PDB file of C-alpha atoms and ligand atoms in Angstrom:
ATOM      1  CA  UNK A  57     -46.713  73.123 -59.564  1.00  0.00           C
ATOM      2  CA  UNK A  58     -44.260  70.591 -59.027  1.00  0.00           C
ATOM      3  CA  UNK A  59     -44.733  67.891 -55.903  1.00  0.00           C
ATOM      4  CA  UNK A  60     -41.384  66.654 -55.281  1.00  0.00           C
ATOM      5  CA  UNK A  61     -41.346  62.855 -54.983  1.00  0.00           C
ATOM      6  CA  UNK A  62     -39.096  62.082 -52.393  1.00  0.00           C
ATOM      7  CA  UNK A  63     -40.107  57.973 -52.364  1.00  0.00           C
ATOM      8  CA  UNK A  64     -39.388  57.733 -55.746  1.00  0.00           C
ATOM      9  CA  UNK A  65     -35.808  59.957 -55.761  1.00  0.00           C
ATOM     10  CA  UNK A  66     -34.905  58.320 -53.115  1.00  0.00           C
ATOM     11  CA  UNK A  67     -35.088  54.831 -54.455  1.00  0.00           C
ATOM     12  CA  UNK A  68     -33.241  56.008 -57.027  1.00  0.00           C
ATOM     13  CA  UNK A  69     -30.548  56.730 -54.838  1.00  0.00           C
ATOM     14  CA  UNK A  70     -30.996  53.643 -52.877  1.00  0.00           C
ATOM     15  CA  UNK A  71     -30.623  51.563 -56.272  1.00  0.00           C
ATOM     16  CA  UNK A  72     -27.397  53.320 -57.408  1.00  0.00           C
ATOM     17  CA  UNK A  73     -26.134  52.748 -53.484  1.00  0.00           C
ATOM     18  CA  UNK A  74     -27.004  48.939 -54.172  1.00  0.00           C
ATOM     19  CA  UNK A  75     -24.899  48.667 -57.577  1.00  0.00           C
ATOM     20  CA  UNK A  76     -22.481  50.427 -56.419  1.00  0.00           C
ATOM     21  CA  UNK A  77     -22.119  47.616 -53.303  1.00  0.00           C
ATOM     22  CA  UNK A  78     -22.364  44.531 -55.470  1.00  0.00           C
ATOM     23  CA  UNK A  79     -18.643  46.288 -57.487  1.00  0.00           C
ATOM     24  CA  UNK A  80     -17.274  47.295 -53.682  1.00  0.00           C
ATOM     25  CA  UNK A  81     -17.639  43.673 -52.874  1.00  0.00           C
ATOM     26  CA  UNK A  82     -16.009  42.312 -55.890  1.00  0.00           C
ATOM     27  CA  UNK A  83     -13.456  44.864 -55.911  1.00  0.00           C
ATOM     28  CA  UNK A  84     -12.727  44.818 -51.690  1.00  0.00           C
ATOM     29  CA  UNK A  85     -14.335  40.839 -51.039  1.00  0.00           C
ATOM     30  CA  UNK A  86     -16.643  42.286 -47.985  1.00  0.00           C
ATOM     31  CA  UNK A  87     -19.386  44.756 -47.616  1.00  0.00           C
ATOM     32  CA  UNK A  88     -20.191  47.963 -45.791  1.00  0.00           C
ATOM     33  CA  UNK A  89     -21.277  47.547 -42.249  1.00  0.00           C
ATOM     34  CA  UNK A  90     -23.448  49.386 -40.098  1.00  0.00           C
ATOM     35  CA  UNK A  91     -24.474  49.181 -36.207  1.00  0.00           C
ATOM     36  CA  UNK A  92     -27.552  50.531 -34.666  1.00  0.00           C
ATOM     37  CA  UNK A  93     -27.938  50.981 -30.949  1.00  0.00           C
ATOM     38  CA  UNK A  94     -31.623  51.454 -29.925  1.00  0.00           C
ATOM     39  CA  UNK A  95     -32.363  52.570 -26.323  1.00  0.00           C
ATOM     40  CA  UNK A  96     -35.443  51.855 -24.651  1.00  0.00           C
ATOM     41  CA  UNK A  97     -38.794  51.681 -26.577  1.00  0.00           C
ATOM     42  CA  UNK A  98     -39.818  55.278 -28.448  1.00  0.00           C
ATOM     43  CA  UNK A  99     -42.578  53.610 -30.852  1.00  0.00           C
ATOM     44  CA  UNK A 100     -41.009  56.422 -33.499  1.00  0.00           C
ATOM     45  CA  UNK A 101     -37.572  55.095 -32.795  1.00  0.00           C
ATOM     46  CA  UNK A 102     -38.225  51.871 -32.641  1.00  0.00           C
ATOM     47  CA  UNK A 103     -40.076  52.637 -36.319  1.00  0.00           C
ATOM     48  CA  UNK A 104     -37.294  54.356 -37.725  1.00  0.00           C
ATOM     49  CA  UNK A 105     -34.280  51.872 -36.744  1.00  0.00           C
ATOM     50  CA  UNK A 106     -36.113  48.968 -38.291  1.00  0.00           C
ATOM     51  CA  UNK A 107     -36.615  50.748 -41.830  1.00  0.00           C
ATOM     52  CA  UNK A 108     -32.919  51.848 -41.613  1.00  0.00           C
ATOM     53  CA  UNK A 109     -32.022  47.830 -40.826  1.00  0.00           C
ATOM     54  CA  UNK A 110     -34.156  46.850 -43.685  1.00  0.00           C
ATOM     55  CA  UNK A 111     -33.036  49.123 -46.107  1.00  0.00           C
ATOM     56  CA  UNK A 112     -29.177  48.251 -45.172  1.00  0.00           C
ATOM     57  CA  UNK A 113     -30.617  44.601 -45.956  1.00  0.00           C
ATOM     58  CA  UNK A 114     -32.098  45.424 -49.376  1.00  0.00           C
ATOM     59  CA  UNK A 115     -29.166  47.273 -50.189  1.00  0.00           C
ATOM     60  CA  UNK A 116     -26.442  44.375 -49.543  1.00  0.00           C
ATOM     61  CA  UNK A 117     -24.829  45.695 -46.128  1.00  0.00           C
ATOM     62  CA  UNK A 118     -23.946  44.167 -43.102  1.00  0.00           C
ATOM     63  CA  UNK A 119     -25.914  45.336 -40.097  1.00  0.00           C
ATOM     64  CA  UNK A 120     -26.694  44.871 -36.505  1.00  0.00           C
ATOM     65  CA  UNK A 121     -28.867  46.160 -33.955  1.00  0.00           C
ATOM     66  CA  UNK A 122     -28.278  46.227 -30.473  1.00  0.00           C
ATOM     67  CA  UNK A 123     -31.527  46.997 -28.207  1.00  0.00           C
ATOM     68  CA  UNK A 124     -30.871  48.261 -24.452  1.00  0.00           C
ATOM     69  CA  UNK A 125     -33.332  49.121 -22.057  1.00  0.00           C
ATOM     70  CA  UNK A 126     -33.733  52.593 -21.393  1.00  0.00           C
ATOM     71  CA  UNK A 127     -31.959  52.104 -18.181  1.00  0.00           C
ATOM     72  CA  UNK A 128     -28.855  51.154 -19.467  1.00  0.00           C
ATOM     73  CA  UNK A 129     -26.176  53.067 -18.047  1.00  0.00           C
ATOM     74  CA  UNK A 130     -24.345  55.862 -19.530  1.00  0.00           C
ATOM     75  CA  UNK A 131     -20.838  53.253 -19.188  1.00  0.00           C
ATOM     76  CA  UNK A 132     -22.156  51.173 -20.127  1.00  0.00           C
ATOM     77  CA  UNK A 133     -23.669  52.427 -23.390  1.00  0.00           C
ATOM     78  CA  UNK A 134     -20.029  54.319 -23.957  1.00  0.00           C
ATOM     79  CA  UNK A 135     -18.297  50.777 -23.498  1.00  0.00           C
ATOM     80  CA  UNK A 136     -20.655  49.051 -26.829  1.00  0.00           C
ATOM     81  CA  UNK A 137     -19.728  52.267 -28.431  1.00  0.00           C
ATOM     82  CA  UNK A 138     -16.295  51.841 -27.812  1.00  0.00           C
ATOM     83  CA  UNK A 139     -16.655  48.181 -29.066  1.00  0.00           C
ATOM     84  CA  UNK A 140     -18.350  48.562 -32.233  1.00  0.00           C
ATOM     85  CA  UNK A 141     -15.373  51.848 -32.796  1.00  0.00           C
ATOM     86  CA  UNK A 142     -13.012  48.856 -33.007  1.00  0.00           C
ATOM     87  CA  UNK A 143     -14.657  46.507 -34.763  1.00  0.00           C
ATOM     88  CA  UNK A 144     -13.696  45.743 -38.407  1.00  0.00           C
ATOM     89  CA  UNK A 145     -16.360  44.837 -39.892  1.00  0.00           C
ATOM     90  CA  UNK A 146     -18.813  47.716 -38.523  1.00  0.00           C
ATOM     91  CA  UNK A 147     -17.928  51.086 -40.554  1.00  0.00           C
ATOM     92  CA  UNK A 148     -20.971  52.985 -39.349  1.00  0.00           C
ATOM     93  CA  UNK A 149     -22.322  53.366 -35.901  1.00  0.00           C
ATOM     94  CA  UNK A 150     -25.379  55.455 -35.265  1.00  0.00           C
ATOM     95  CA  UNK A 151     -26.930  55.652 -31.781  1.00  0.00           C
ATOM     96  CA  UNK A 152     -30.910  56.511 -32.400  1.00  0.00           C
ATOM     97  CA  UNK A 153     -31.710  59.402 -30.912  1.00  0.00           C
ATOM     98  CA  UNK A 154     -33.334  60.721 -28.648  1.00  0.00           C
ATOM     99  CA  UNK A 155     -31.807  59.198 -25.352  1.00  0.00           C
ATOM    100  CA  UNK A 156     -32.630  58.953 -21.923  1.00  0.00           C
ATOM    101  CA  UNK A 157     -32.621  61.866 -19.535  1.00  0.00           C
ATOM    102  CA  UNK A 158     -29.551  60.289 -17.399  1.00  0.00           C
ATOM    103  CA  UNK A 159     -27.516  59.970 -21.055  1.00  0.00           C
ATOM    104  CA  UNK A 160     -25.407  63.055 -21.926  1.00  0.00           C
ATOM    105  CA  UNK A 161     -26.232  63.190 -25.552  1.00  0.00           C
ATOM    106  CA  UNK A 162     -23.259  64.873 -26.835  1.00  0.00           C
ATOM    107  CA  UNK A 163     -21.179  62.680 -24.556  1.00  0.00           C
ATOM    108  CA  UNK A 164     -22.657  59.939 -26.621  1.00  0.00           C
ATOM    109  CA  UNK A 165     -22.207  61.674 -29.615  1.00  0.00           C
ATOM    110  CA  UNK A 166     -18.593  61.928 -29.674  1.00  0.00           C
ATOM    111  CA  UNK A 167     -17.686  58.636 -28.333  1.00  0.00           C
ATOM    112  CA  UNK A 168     -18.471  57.193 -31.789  1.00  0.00           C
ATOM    113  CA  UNK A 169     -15.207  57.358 -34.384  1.00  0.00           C
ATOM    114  CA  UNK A 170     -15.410  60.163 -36.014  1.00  0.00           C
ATOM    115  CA  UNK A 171     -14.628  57.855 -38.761  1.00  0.00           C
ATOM    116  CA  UNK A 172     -17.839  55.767 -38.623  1.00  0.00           C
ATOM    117  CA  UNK A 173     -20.122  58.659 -37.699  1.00  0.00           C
ATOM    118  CA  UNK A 174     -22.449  58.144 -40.257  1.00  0.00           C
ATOM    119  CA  UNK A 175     -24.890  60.725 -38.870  1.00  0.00           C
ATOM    120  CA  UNK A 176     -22.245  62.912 -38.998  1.00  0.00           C
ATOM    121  CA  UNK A 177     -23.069  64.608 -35.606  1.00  0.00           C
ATOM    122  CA  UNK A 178     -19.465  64.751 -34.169  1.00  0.00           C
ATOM    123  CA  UNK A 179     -18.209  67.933 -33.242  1.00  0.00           C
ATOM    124  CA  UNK A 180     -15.271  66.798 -35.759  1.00  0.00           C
ATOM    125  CA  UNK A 181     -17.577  66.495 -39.066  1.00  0.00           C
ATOM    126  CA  UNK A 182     -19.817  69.369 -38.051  1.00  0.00           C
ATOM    127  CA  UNK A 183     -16.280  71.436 -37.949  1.00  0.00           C
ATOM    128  CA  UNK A 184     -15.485  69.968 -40.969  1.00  0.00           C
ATOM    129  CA  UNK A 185     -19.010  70.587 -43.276  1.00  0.00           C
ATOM    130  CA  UNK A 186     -18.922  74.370 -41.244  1.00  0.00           C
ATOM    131  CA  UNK A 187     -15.653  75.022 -43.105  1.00  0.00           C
ATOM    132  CA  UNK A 188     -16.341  73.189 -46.573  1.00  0.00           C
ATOM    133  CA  UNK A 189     -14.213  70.442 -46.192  1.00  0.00           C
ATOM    134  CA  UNK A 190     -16.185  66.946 -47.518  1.00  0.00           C
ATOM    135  CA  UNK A 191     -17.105  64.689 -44.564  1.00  0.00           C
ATOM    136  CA  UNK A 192     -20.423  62.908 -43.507  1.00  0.00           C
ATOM    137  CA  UNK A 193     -23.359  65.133 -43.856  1.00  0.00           C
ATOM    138  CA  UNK A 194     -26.264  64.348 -41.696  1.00  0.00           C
ATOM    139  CA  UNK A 195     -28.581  62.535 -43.318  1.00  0.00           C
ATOM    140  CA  UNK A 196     -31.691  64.863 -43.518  1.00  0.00           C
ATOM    141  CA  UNK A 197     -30.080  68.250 -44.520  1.00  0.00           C
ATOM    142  CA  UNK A 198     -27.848  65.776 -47.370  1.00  0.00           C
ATOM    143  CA  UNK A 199     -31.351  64.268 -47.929  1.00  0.00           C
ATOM    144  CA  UNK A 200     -32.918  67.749 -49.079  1.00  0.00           C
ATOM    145  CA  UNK A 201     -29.780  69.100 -50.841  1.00  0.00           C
ATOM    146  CA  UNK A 202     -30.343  66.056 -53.058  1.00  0.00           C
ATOM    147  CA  UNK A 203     -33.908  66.286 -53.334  1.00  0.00           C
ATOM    148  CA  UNK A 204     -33.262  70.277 -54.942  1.00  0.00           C
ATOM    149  CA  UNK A 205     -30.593  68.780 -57.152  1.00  0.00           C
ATOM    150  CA  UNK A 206     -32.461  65.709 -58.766  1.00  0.00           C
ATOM    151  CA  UNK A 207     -35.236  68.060 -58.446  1.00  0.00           C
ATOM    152  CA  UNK A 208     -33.198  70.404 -60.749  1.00  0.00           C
ATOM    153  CA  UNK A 209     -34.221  73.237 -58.312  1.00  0.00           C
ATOM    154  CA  UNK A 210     -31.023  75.149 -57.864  1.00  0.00           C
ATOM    155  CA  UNK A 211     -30.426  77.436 -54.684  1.00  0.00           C
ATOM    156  CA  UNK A 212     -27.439  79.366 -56.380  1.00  0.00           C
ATOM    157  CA  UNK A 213     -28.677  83.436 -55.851  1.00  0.00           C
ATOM    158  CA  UNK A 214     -31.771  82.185 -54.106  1.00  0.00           C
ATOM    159  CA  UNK A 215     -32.952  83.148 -50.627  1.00  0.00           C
ATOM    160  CA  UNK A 216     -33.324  79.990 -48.231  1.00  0.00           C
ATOM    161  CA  UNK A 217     -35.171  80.889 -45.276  1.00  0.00           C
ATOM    162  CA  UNK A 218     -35.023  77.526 -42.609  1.00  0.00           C
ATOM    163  CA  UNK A 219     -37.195  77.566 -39.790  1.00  0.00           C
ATOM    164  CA  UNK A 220     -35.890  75.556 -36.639  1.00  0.00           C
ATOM    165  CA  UNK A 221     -32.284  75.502 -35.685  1.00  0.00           C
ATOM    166  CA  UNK A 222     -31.981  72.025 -34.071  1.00  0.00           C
ATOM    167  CA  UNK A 223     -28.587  70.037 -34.571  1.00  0.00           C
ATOM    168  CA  UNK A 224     -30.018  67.481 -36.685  1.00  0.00           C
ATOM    169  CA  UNK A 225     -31.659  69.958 -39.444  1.00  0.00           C
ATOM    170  CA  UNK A 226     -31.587  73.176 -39.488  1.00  0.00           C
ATOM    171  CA  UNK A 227     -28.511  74.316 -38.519  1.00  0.00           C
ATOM    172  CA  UNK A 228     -26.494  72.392 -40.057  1.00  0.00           C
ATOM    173  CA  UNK A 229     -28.771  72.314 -43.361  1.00  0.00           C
ATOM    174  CA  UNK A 230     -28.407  76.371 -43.679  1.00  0.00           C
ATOM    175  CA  UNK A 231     -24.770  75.750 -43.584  1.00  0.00           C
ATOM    176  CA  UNK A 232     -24.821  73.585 -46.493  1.00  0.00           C
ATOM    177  CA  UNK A 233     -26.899  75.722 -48.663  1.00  0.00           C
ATOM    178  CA  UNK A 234     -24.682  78.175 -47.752  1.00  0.00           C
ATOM    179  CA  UNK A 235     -20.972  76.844 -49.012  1.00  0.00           C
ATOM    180  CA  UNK A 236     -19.448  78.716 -52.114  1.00  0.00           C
ATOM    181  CA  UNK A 237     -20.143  75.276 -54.593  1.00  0.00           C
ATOM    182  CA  UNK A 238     -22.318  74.159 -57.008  1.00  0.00           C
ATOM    183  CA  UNK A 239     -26.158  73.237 -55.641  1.00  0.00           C
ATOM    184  CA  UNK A 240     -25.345  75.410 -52.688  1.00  0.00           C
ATOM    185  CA  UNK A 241     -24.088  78.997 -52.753  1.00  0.00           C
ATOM    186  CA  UNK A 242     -27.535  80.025 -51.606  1.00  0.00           C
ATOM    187  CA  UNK A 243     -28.721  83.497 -49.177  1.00  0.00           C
ATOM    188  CA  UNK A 244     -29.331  81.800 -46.241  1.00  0.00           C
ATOM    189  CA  UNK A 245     -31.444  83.021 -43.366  1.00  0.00           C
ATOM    190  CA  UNK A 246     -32.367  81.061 -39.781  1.00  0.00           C
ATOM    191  CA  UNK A 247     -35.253  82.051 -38.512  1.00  0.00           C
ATOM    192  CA  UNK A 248     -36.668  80.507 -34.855  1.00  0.00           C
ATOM    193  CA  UNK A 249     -38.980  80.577 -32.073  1.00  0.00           C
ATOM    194  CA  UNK A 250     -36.702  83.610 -30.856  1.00  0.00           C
ATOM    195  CA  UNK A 251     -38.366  85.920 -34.000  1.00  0.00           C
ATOM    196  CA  UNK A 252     -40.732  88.196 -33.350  1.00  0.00           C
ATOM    197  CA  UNK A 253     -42.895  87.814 -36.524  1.00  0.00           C
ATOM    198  CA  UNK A 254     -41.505  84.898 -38.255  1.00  0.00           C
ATOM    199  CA  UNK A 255     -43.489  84.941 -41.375  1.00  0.00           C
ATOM    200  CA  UNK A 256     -41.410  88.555 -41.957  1.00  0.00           C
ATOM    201  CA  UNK A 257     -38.483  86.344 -43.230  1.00  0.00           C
ATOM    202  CA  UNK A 258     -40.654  83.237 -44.577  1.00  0.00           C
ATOM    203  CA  UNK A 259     -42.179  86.208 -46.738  1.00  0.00           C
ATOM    204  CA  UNK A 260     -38.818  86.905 -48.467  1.00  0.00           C
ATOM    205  CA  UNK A 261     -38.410  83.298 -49.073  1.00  0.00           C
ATOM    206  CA  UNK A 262     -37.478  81.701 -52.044  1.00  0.00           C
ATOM    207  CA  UNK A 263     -37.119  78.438 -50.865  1.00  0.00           C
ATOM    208  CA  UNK A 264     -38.674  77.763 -47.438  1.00  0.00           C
ATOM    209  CA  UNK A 265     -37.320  74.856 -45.313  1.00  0.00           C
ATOM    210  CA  UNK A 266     -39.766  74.142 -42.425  1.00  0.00           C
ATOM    211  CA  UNK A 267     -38.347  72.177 -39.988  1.00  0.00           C
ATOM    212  CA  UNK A 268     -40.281  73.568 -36.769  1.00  0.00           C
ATOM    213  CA  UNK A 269     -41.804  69.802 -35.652  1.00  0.00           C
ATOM    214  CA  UNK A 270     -45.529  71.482 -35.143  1.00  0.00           C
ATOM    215  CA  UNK A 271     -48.514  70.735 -37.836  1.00  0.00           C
ATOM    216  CA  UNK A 272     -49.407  73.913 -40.157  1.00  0.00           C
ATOM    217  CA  UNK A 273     -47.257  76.210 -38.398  1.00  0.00           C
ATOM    218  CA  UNK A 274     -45.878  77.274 -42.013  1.00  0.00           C
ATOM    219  CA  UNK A 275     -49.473  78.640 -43.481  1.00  0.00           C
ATOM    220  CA  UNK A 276     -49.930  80.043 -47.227  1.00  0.00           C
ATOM    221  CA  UNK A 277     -50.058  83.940 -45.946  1.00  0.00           C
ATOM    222  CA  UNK A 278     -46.558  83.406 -44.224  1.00  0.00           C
ATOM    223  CA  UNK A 279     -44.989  82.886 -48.166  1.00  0.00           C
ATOM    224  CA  UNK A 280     -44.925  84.600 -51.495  1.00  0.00           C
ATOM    225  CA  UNK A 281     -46.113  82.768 -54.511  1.00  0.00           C
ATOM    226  CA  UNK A 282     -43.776  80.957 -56.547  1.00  0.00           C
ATOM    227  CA  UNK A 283     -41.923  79.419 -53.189  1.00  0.00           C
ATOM    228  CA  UNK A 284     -40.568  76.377 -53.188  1.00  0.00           C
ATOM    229  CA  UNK A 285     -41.446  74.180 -49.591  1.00  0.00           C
ATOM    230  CA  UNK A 286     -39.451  72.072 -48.526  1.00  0.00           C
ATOM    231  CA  UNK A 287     -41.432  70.378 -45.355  1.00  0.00           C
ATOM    232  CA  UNK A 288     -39.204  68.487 -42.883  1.00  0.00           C
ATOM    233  CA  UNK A 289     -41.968  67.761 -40.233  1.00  0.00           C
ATOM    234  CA  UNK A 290     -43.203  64.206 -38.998  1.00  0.00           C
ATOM    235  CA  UNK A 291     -46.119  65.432 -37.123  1.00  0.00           C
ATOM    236  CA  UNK A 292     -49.402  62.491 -35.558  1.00  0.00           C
ATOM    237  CA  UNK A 293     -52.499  64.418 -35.716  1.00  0.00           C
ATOM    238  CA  UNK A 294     -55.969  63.132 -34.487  1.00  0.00           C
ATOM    239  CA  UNK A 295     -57.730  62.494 -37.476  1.00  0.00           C
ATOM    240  CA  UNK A 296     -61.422  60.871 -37.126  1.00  0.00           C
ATOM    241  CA  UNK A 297     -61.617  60.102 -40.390  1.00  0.00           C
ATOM    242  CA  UNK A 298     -58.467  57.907 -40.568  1.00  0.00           C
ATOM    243  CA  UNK A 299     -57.948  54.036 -40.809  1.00  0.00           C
ATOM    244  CA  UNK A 300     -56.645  54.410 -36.709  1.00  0.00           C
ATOM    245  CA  UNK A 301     -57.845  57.726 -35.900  1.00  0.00           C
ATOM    246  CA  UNK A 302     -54.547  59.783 -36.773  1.00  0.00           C
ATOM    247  CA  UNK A 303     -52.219  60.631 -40.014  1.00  0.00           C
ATOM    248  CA  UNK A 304     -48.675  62.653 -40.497  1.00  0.00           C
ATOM    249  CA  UNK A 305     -48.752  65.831 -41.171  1.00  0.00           C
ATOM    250  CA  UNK A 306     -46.043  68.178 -42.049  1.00  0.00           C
ATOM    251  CA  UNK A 307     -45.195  71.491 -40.729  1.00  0.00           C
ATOM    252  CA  UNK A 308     -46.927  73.183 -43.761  1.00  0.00           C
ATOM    253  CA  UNK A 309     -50.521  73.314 -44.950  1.00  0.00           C
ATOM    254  CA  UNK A 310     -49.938  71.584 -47.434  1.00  0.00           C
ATOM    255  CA  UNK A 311     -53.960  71.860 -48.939  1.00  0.00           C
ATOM    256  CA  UNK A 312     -53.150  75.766 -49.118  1.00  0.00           C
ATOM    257  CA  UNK A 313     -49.796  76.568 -49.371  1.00  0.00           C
ATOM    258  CA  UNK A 314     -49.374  73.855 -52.857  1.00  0.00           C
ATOM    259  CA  UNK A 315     -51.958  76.250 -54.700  1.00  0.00           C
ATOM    260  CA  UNK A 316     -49.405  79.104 -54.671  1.00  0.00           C
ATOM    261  CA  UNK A 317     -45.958  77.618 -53.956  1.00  0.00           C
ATOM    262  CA  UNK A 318     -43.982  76.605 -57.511  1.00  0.00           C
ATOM    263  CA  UNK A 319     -43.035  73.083 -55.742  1.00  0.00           C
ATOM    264  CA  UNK A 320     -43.498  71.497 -52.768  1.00  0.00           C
ATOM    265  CA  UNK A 321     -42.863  68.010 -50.816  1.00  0.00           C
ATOM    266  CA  UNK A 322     -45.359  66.204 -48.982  1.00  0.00           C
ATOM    267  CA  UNK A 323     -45.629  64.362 -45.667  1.00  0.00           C
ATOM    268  CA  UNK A 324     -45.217  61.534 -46.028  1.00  0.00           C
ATOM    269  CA  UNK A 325     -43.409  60.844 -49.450  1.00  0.00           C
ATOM    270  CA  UNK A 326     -41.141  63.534 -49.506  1.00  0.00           C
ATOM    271  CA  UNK A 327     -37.699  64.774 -46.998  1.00  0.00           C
ATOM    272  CA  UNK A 328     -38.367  61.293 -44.535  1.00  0.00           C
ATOM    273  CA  UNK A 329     -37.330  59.008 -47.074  1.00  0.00           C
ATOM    274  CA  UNK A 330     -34.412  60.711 -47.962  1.00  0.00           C
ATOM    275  CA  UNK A 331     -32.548  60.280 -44.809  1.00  0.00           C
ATOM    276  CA  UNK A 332     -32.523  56.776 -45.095  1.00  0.00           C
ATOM    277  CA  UNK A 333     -31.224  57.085 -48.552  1.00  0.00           C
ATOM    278  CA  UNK A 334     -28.836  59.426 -47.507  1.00  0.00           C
ATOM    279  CA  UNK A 335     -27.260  57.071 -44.533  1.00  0.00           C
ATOM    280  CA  UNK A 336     -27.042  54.628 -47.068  1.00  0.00           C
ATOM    281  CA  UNK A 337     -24.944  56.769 -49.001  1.00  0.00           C
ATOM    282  CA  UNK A 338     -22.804  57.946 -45.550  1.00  0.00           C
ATOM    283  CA  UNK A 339     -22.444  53.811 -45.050  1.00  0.00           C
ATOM    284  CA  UNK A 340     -20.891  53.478 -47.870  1.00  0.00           C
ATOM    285  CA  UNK A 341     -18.617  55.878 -48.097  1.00  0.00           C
ATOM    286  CA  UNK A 342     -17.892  55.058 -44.660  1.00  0.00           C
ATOM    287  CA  UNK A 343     -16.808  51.557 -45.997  1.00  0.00           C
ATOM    288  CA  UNK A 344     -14.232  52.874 -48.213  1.00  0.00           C
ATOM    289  CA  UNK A 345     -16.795  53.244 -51.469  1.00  0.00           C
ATOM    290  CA  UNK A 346     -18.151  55.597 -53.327  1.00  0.00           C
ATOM    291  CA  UNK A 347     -21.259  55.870 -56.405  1.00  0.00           C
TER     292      UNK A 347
HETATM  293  N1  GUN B  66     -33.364  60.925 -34.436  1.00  0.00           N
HETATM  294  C1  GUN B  66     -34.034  61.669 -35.337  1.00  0.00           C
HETATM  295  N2  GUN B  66     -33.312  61.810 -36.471  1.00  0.00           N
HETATM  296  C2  GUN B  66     -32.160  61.147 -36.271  1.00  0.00           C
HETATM  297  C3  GUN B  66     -31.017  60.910 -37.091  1.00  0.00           C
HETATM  298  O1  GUN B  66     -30.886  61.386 -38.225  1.00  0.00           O
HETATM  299  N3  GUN B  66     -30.045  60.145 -36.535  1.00  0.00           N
HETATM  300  C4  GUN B  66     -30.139  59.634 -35.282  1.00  0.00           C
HETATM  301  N4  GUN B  66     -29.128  58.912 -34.829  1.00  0.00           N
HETATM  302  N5  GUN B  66     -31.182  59.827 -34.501  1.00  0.00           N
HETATM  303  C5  GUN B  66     -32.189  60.589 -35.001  1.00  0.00           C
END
């Protein structure tokens, strides 16, 4: 049994996004840029946008974040959109998600260049990655295609079953598995709240991509031995026991399901870090670069 070690792949990642920035400079005399818009105070989001900051740092780009308060206006946060899409020296934008009730999302969404969407969430780039053309992946689904292939776990023939069909993951990481190209070209199947016996398709599962946001609802009876997990989940669970009375979980349990699956990734150390690795990646490619 295999645990995949996302921390340590995707440092590896990180490091070849770093070399590749010190030659980009020399070559192009500036570096990639990236601008974060954080609104209001989500303790996760606030969490998340300050590793992404730090990891730009550590990798040699040129970031900024701009907090709002959650009550910033909808113009308002269009109009900093707007003003990053024209600034030179920003090549990424990504507004942290999730927003305010009063903010259209997608309205949000598709004020940013498609050019600079880093997240690739535009309606342009999904298009795009639907159809196989190369644009910005979003950085968790790219985050777990990478994690297979440095994982030498190839989804060619296999049967993916995802669970969840959100924007961000699953959705648009079934689509990728499912492209006629090398580390893709997989069987894909969606499977979602609206089954009526979900672990009927996780059963058939080769690979099994949980990204459901609920602790254990992935369980070892629900798969067939030999799987390989792939656990998307950030889950806070009460947890006497712990240092401040809680820990992350996945959405997979992982104490059972690791003594018959072939490989699996844990929570935390496995799919999170990825995604940062992964808009690292977007950044620079954004910039004009490549690795
Ligand atoms: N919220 C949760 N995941 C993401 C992500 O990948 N990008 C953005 N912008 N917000 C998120």
């Amino acid at each position: 049994m295999t645990i995949i070690d996302g921390k340590k792949i995707s440092q590896e990642i990180r490091n070849e996004v770093k070399l590749a920035t010190e030659r980009f400079k020399q070559e192009k005399g500036f570096v990639p840029g990236l601008a974060f818009i954080l609104v209001g105070e989500n303790p996760a989001s606030q969490s998340y946008v300050k590793s992404k900051g730090k990891a730009c740092e550590e990798t040699g780009f040129h970031s900024i974040t701009e907090r709002v308060p959650a009550t910033i206006s909808e113009a308002d946060l269009l109009t900093m959109i707007d003003r990053f899409n024209t600034n030179e020296k920003i090549h990424g934008i990504l507004v942290q998600l999730p927003l305010p009730k009063h903010i259209d999302e997608q309205k949000v969404i598709e004020a940013i260049s498609p050019a600079k969407d880093v997240d690739g969430f535009h309606p342009a780039n999904v298009g795009k990655m639907m159809i196989g053309i190369d644009t910005y992946f979003p950085c968790t689904p790219y985050g777990i295609v990478e994690l297979l292939k440095r994982s030498n776990i190839d989804p060619s023939g296999k049967h993916v079953v995802v669970v969840g069909r959100s924007n961000i993951v699953g959705k648009p990481i079934a689509n990728m598995l499912v492209q006629k190209k090398q580390w893709a070209n997989a069987v894909v199947t969606i499977a979602h709240t609206g089954a009526k016996d979900i672990s009927y398709y996780t059963k058939q599962a080769d690979i099994l991509i949980a990204a459901v946001g609920k602790a254990n609802a992935i369980t070892k009876e629900m798969l067939k031995p030999g799987v390989v997990v792939i656990d998307v989940g950030i889950n806070r669970i009460d947890d006497p026991l712990a240092k401040n009375g809680s820990r992350l979980v996945g959405d997979v349990d992982y104490e059972h399901v690791k003594e018959i699956a072939s490989a699996i990734t844990p929570v935390p150390g496995g799919v999170g870090p990825m995604t940062i690795a992964m808009l690292m990646v977007n950044t620079l490619k954004a910039a004009g670069g490549k690795l």
